[in-house]
CSV table of C-alpha atoms and ligand atoms in Angstrom, one decimal:
chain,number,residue,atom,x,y,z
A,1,UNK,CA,-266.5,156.7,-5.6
A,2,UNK,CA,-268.4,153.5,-6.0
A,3,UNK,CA,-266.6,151.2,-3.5
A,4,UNK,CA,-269.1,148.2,-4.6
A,5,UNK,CA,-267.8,147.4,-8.3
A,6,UNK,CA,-264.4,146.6,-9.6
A,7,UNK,CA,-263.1,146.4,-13.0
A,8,UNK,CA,-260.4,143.9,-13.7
A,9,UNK,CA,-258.7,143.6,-16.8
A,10,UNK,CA,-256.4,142.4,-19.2
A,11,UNK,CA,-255.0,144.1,-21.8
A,12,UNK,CA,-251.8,143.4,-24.5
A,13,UNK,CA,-252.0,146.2,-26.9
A,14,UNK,CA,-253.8,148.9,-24.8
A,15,UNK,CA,-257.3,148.0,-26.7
A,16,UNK,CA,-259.3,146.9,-23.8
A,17,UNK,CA,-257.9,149.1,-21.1
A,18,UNK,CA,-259.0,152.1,-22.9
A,19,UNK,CA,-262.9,150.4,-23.0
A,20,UNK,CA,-262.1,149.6,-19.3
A,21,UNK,CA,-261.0,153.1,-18.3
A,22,UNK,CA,-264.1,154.5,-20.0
A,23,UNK,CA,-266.0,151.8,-17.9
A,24,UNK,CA,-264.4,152.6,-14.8
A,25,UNK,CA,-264.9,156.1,-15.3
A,26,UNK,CA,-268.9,156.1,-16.4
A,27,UNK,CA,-269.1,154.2,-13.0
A,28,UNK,CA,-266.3,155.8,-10.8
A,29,UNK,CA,-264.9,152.6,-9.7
A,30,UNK,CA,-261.8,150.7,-9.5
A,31,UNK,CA,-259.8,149.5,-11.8
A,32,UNK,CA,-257.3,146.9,-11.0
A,33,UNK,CA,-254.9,145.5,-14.2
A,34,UNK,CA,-254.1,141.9,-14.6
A,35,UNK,CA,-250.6,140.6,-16.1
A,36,UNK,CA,-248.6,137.5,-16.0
A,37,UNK,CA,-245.3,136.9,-16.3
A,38,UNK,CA,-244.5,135.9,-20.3
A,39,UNK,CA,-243.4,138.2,-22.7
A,40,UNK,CA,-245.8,138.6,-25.3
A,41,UNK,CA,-244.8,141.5,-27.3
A,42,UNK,CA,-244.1,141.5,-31.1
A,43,UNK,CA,-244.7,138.2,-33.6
A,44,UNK,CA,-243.2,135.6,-31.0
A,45,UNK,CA,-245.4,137.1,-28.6
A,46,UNK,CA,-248.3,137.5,-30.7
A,47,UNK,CA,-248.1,133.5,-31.5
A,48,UNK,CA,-247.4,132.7,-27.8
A,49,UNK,CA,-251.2,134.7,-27.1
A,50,UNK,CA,-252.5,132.3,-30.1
A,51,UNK,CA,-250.7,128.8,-28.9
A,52,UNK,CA,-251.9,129.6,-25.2
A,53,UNK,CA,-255.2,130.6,-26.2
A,54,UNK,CA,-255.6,127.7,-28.6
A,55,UNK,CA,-254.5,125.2,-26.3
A,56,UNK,CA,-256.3,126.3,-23.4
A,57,UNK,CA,-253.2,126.9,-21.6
A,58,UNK,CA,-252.7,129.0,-18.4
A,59,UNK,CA,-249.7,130.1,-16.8
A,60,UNK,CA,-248.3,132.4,-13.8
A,61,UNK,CA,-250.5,135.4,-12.9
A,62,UNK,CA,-248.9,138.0,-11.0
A,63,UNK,CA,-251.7,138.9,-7.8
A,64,UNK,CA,-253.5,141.7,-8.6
A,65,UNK,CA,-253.9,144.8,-6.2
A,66,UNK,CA,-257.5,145.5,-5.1
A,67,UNK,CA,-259.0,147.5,-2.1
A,68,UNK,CA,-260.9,145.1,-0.5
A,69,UNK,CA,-260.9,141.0,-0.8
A,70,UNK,CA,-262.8,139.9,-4.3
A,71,UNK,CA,-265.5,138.4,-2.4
A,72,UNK,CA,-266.5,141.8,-1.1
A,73,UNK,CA,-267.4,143.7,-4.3
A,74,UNK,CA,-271.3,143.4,-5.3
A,75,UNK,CA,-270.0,143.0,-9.1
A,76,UNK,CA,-266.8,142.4,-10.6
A,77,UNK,CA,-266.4,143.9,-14.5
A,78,UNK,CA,-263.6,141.6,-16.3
A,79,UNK,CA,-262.0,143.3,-19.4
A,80,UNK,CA,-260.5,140.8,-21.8
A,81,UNK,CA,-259.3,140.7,-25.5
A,82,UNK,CA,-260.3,137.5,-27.7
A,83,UNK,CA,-257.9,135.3,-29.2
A,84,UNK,CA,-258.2,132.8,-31.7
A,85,UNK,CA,-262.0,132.6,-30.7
A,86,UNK,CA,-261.6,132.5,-27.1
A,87,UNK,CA,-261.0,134.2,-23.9
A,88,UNK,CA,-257.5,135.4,-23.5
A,89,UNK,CA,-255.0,133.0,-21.9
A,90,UNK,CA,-254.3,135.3,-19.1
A,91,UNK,CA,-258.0,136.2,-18.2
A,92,UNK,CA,-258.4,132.2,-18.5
A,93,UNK,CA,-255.5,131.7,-15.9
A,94,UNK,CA,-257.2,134.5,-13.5
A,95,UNK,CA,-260.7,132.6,-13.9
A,96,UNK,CA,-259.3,129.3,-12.8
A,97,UNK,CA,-257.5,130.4,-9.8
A,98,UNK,CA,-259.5,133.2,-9.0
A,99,UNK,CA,-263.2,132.8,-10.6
A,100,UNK,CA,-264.8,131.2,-7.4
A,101,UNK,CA,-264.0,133.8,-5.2
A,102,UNK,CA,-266.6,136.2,-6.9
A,103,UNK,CA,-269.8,136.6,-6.2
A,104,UNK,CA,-271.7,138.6,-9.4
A,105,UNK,CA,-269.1,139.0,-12.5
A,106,UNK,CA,-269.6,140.7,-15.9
A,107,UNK,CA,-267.5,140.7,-18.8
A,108,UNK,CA,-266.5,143.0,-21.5
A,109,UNK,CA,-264.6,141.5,-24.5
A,110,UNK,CA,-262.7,143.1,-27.0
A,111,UNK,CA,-261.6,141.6,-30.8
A,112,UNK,CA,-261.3,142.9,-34.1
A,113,UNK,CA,-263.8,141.3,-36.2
A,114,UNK,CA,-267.1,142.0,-36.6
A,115,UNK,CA,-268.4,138.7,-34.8
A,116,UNK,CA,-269.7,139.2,-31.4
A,117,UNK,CA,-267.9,135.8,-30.0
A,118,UNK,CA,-270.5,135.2,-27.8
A,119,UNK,CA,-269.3,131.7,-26.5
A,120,UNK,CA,-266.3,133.6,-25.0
A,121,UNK,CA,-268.9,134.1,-22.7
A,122,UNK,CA,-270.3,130.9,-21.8
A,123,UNK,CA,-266.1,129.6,-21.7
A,124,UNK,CA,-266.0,131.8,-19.2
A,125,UNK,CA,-268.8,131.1,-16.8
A,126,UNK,CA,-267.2,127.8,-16.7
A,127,UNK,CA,-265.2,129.2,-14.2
A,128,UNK,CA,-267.5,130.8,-11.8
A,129,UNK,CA,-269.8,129.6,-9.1
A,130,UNK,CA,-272.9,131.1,-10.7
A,131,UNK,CA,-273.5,132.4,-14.6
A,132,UNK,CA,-272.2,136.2,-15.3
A,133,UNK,CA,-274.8,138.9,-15.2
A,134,UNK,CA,-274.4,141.0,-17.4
A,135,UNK,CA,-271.8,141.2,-21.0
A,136,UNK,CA,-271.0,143.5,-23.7
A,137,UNK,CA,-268.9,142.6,-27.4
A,138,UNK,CA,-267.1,145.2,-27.9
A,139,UNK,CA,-265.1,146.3,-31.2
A,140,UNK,CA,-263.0,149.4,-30.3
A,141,UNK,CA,-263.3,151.9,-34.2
A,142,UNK,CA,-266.5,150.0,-34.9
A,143,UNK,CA,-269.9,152.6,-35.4
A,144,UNK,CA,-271.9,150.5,-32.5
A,145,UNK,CA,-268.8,151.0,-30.2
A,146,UNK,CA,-270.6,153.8,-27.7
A,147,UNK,CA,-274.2,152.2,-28.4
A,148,UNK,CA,-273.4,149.1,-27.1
A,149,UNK,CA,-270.4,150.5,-24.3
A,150,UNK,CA,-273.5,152.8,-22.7
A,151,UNK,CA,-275.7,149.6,-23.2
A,152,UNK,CA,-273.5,147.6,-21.2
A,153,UNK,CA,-273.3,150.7,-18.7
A,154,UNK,CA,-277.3,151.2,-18.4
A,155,UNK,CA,-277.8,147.3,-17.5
A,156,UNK,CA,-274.8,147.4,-14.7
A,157,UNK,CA,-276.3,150.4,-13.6
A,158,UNK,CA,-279.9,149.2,-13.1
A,159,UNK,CA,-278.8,146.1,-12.0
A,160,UNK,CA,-276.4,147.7,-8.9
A,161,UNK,CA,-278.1,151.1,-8.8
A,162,UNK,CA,-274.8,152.8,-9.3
A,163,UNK,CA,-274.5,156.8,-10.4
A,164,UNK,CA,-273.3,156.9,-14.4
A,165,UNK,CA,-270.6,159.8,-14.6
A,166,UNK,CA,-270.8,161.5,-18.7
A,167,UNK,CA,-267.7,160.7,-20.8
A,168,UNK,CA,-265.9,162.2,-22.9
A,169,UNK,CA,-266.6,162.3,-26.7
A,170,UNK,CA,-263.5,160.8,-27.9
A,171,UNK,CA,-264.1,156.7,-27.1
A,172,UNK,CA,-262.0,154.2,-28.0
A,173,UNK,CA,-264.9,153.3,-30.0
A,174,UNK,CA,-263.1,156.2,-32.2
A,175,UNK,CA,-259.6,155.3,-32.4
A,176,UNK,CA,-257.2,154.2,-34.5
A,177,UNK,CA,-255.4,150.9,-34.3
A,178,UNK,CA,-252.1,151.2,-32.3
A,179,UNK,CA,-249.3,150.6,-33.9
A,180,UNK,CA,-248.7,147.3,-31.5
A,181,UNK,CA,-251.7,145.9,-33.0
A,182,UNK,CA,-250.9,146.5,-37.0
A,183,UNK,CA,-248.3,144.5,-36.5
A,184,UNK,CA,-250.3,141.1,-36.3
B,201,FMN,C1,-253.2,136.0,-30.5
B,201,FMN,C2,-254.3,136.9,-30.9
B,201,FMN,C3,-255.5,136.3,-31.4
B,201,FMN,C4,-256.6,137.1,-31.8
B,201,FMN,N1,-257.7,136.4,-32.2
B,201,FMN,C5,-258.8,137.2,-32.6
B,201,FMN,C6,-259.9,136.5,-33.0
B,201,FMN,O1,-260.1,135.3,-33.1
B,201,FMN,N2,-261.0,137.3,-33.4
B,201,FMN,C7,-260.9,138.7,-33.4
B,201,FMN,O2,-261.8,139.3,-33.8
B,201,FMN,N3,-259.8,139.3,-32.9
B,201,FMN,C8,-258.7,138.6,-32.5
B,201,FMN,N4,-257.6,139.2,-32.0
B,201,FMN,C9,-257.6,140.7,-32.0
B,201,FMN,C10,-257.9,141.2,-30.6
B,201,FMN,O3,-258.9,140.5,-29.9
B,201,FMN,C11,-258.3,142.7,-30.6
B,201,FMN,O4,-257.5,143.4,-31.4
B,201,FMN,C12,-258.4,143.2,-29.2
B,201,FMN,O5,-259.3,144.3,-29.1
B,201,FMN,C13,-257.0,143.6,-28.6
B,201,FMN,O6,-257.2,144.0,-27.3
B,201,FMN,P1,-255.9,144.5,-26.4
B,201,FMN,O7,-255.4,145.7,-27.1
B,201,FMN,O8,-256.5,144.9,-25.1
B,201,FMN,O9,-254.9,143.4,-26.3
B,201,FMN,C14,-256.5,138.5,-31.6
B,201,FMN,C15,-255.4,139.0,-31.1
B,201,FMN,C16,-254.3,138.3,-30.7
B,201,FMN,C17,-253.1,138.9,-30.1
């Protein structure tokens, strides 16, 4: 197991935890899964992500379980679904309190449209002590899913010479939308 990478991430419908598995897995690391403490399931929930997202607003993370102290990983993968243009509320809330204690951070967004959202990116580096190294935009169904997925992988692996483990044919680059997100 790679004991120098972690994978954090956030995920409401499942979307991103499926790219983050598949991360996790090409690279045999950790994965560690970040949640806070508001309910945002169904059409209330789904406007709560919006409102929070929109208004930059963070709440209450619940402290996420890791192996070793944050500042001990060469690089730290965050997984993270856009909302409303931005970074999700919760990842946001983790970067604030958390963002300084890392060292080398990448990020993999997730979002439905074909935009790439690129200034999730820079939002995000607001938050660290040095830029990210390394990113991938990620639609989960779209045809450049596994092209840019394994593109993301290759530049993580040069950059931290980790070992890349062969996944399985069926991405979530391939999947259907679950029924959680239909609802929207
Ligand atoms: C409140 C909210 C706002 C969203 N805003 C956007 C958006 O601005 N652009 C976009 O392409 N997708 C948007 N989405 C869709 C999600 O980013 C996308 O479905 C993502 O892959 C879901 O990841 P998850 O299953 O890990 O939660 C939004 C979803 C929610 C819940």
């Amino acid at each position: 197991m790679n004991n120098d990478i972690l994978c954090i991430c956030y995920s409401r419908t499942g979307k991103t935890k499926r790219v983050m598995q598949e991360i996790a897995m090409a690279l045999d690391c950790e994965l560690a899964d970040l949640t806070d403490r508001v309910n945002r399931d169904g059409a209330i929930g789904w406007l709560r992500c919006g409102l929070d997202a929109m208004r930059k607003k963070t709440r209450t993370i619940n402290r996420i379980q890791t192996r070793r102290p944050l500042s001990d990983y060469a690089l730290v993968i965050l997984g993270t679904p856009v909302w409303a243009g931005r970074c999700s509320a919760v990842m946001r809330a983790f970067l604030k309190r958390r963002g300084h204690e890392m060292s080398q951070v990448a990020y993999v967004i997730t979002h439905r449209s074909d935009e790439p959202y690129r200034a999730v990116f820079d939002q995000m580096d607001l938050c660290l002590l040095t830029p990210h190294v390394a990113d991938a935009s990620l639609r989960p169904g779209s045809a450049g899913y596994v092209f840019w997925r394994d593109q993301f992988l290759r530049t993580v692996a040069d950059r931290t010479g980790a070992e890349l483990h062969p996944l399985p044919e069926d991405a979530a680059g391939t999947e259907a939308p679950s029924a959680a997100e239909t609802e929207r």
